[in-house]
């Protein structure tokens, strides 16, 4: 909706030609309880709102499944939910600028317009030591093995320098 002069309802109105031109665009997204929903609303819709015909899903995996099984669908979810049945779309921040692929390099640099970091927060009283189990959990997350799990789950790992800085905070 941001920057769109009129509501687009068919693929042809989005510039697609051929067989898809007269097909309706089927929209999938997250429900309003999701952080992904809020991020998309803030960064894409800006002051606009979601259309009434968005098929709201309870989770990102459901969005991906909907897009995978609905030929004329488009949706949004975290990159970690991508499957071989869907593909991430290259995006540009401004009309006429070069679309950027949804990959780790462009996410780290901020060039992919919809990239964001996910954070882990711990509850520690000021001046108190961190619970030993929580400390070990954070160490595991920041370790090579922990980051291999992150990659296995489809997300981009944190850079080693970032992991080292975070580890200093828990010791």
Coordinates of C-alpha atoms in Angstrom, one line a residue:
X1 CA 0.0 0.0 0.0
X2 CA 2.9 2.3 0.6
X3 CA 3.3 4.4 -2.5
X4 CA 0.6 2.5 -4.4
X5 CA -1.8 4.9 -6.2
X6 CA -4.6 2.4 -6.3
X7 CA -5.5 -1.0 -4.9
X8 CA -4.0 -3.8 -7.1
X9 CA -6.2 -6.9 -7.2
X10 CA -4.8 -8.8 -10.3
X11 CA -1.3 -9.8 -11.3
X12 CA -1.7 -7.8 -14.5
X13 CA -2.2 -4.7 -12.5
X14 CA 1.2 -5.5 -10.8
X15 CA 2.8 -5.6 -14.3
X16 CA 2.6 -9.4 -14.9
X17 CA 1.7 -10.4 -18.4
X18 CA 0.5 -13.7 -20.0
X19 CA -1.5 -16.3 -18.3
X20 CA -1.3 -14.6 -14.9
X21 CA -2.4 -11.2 -16.0
X22 CA -6.1 -11.6 -15.2
X23 CA -5.7 -13.8 -12.2
X24 CA -6.6 -12.4 -8.8
X25 CA -3.7 -11.9 -6.3
X26 CA -4.3 -14.1 -3.3
X27 CA -2.8 -12.5 -0.1
X28 CA -1.5 -14.4 2.9
X29 CA -0.2 -12.9 6.2
X30 CA 0.1 -13.3 9.9
X31 CA -2.6 -12.5 12.5
X32 CA -2.4 -9.3 14.6
X33 CA -0.9 -11.1 17.6
X34 CA 2.3 -11.7 15.6
X35 CA 5.4 -9.6 15.8
X36 CA 5.8 -10.3 12.0
X37 CA 2.4 -8.7 11.5
X38 CA 3.5 -5.6 13.4
X39 CA 6.9 -5.4 11.6
X40 CA 5.2 -5.7 8.2
X41 CA 2.6 -3.1 9.0
X42 CA 5.2 -0.6 10.3
X43 CA 7.7 -1.1 7.6
X44 CA 5.6 -1.8 4.5
X45 CA 2.1 -0.4 5.1
X46 CA 3.4 2.6 7.1
X47 CA 0.2 4.6 7.7
X48 CA -1.9 2.2 5.6
X49 CA -3.7 -0.9 6.8
X50 CA -4.1 -4.5 5.7
X51 CA -6.7 -5.3 3.1
X52 CA -9.8 -7.2 4.3
X53 CA -9.1 -10.0 1.9
X54 CA -5.7 -11.0 3.5
X55 CA -6.0 -14.6 4.6
X56 CA -4.6 -14.2 8.2
X57 CA -2.7 -17.2 9.4
X58 CA -1.8 -18.3 13.0
X59 CA 1.9 -18.9 12.1
X60 CA 4.5 -18.3 9.5
X61 CA 4.5 -21.9 8.5
X62 CA 0.8 -21.6 7.7
X63 CA 1.5 -18.5 5.5
X64 CA 4.2 -20.5 3.6
X65 CA 1.8 -23.5 3.2
X66 CA -0.9 -21.2 1.9
X67 CA 1.4 -19.6 -0.6
X68 CA 2.8 -23.0 -1.7
X69 CA -0.7 -24.4 -2.4
X70 CA -2.3 -21.3 -3.9
X71 CA -0.8 -20.7 -7.3
X72 CA -1.6 -17.0 -7.5
X73 CA -0.6 -16.2 -3.9
X74 CA 1.9 -14.0 -2.2
X75 CA 2.6 -13.6 1.5
X76 CA 5.1 -12.6 4.1
X77 CA 6.9 -14.6 6.8
X78 CA 10.3 -15.0 8.3
X79 CA 13.0 -16.4 6.1
X80 CA 13.4 -19.4 8.5
X81 CA 10.1 -20.7 7.3
X82 CA 10.9 -20.8 3.6
X83 CA 10.6 -24.2 1.9
X84 CA 11.4 -25.5 -1.6
X85 CA 7.8 -24.9 -2.5
X86 CA 8.1 -21.1 -2.3
X87 CA 10.8 -18.5 -3.0
X88 CA 11.8 -15.3 -1.3
X89 CA 11.2 -12.2 -3.4
X90 CA 13.9 -9.7 -4.2
X91 CA 12.8 -6.2 -3.1
X92 CA 13.8 -2.6 -3.5
X93 CA 13.2 0.2 -1.0
X94 CA 12.3 2.7 -3.7
X95 CA 10.7 2.5 -7.1
X96 CA 13.3 2.2 -9.8
X97 CA 16.1 1.1 -7.5
X98 CA 17.7 -2.4 -7.9
X99 CA 15.8 -5.2 -6.1
X100 CA 17.9 -6.9 -3.4
X101 CA 17.9 -10.6 -2.9
X102 CA 16.7 -12.0 0.5
X103 CA 20.1 -13.4 1.6
X104 CA 22.4 -13.1 4.6
X105 CA 24.7 -10.6 3.1
X106 CA 21.8 -8.2 2.3
X107 CA 20.2 -8.8 5.6
X108 CA 23.4 -8.0 7.6
X109 CA 24.0 -4.8 5.5
X110 CA 20.4 -3.7 5.8
X111 CA 20.1 -3.6 2.0
X112 CA 17.2 -6.0 2.0
X113 CA 14.3 -3.7 3.0
X114 CA 12.5 -6.2 5.2
X115 CA 15.4 -7.6 7.2
X116 CA 15.4 -7.4 10.9
X117 CA 17.3 -9.0 13.8
X118 CA 15.7 -11.3 16.4
X119 CA 16.8 -10.8 20.0
X120 CA 16.9 -12.9 23.1
X121 CA 16.2 -11.1 26.3
X122 CA 16.9 -12.3 29.9
X123 CA 15.4 -11.1 33.1
X124 CA 18.3 -10.2 35.5
X125 CA 18.0 -7.9 38.4
X126 CA 20.5 -5.0 38.3
X127 CA 23.7 -5.9 40.2
X128 CA 22.7 -9.6 40.4
X129 CA 24.5 -12.4 38.8
X130 CA 22.8 -14.1 35.8
X131 CA 21.3 -17.5 36.7
X132 CA 23.9 -20.2 35.7
X133 CA 21.4 -22.1 33.5
X134 CA 20.5 -18.9 31.6
X135 CA 24.2 -18.1 31.2
X136 CA 24.9 -21.5 29.8
X137 CA 21.9 -21.2 27.5
X138 CA 23.2 -17.9 26.1
X139 CA 26.7 -19.4 25.7
X140 CA 25.2 -22.3 23.8
X141 CA 23.2 -19.9 21.5
X142 CA 26.4 -17.9 20.7
X143 CA 28.6 -20.9 20.2
X144 CA 29.5 -22.4 16.9
X145 CA 27.1 -25.4 17.6
X146 CA 24.3 -23.0 18.6
X147 CA 24.7 -21.0 15.4
X148 CA 24.7 -24.2 13.4
X149 CA 21.3 -24.9 14.8
X150 CA 20.2 -21.4 13.8
X151 CA 21.3 -22.1 10.2
X152 CA 19.7 -25.6 10.2
X153 CA 16.4 -23.9 11.1
X154 CA 16.7 -21.6 8.1
X155 CA 17.8 -18.4 9.8
X156 CA 21.0 -16.4 9.3
X157 CA 23.6 -16.8 12.0
X158 CA 25.0 -13.9 14.0
X159 CA 28.5 -12.8 13.1
X160 CA 31.3 -14.1 15.3
X161 CA 32.1 -10.5 16.5
X162 CA 28.5 -10.0 17.6
X163 CA 28.5 -13.4 19.4
X164 CA 31.7 -12.4 21.2
X165 CA 30.3 -9.0 22.3
X166 CA 27.1 -10.7 23.6
X167 CA 29.1 -13.3 25.5
X168 CA 31.0 -10.5 27.4
X169 CA 27.6 -9.2 28.7
X170 CA 26.7 -12.5 30.4
X171 CA 30.1 -13.1 32.1

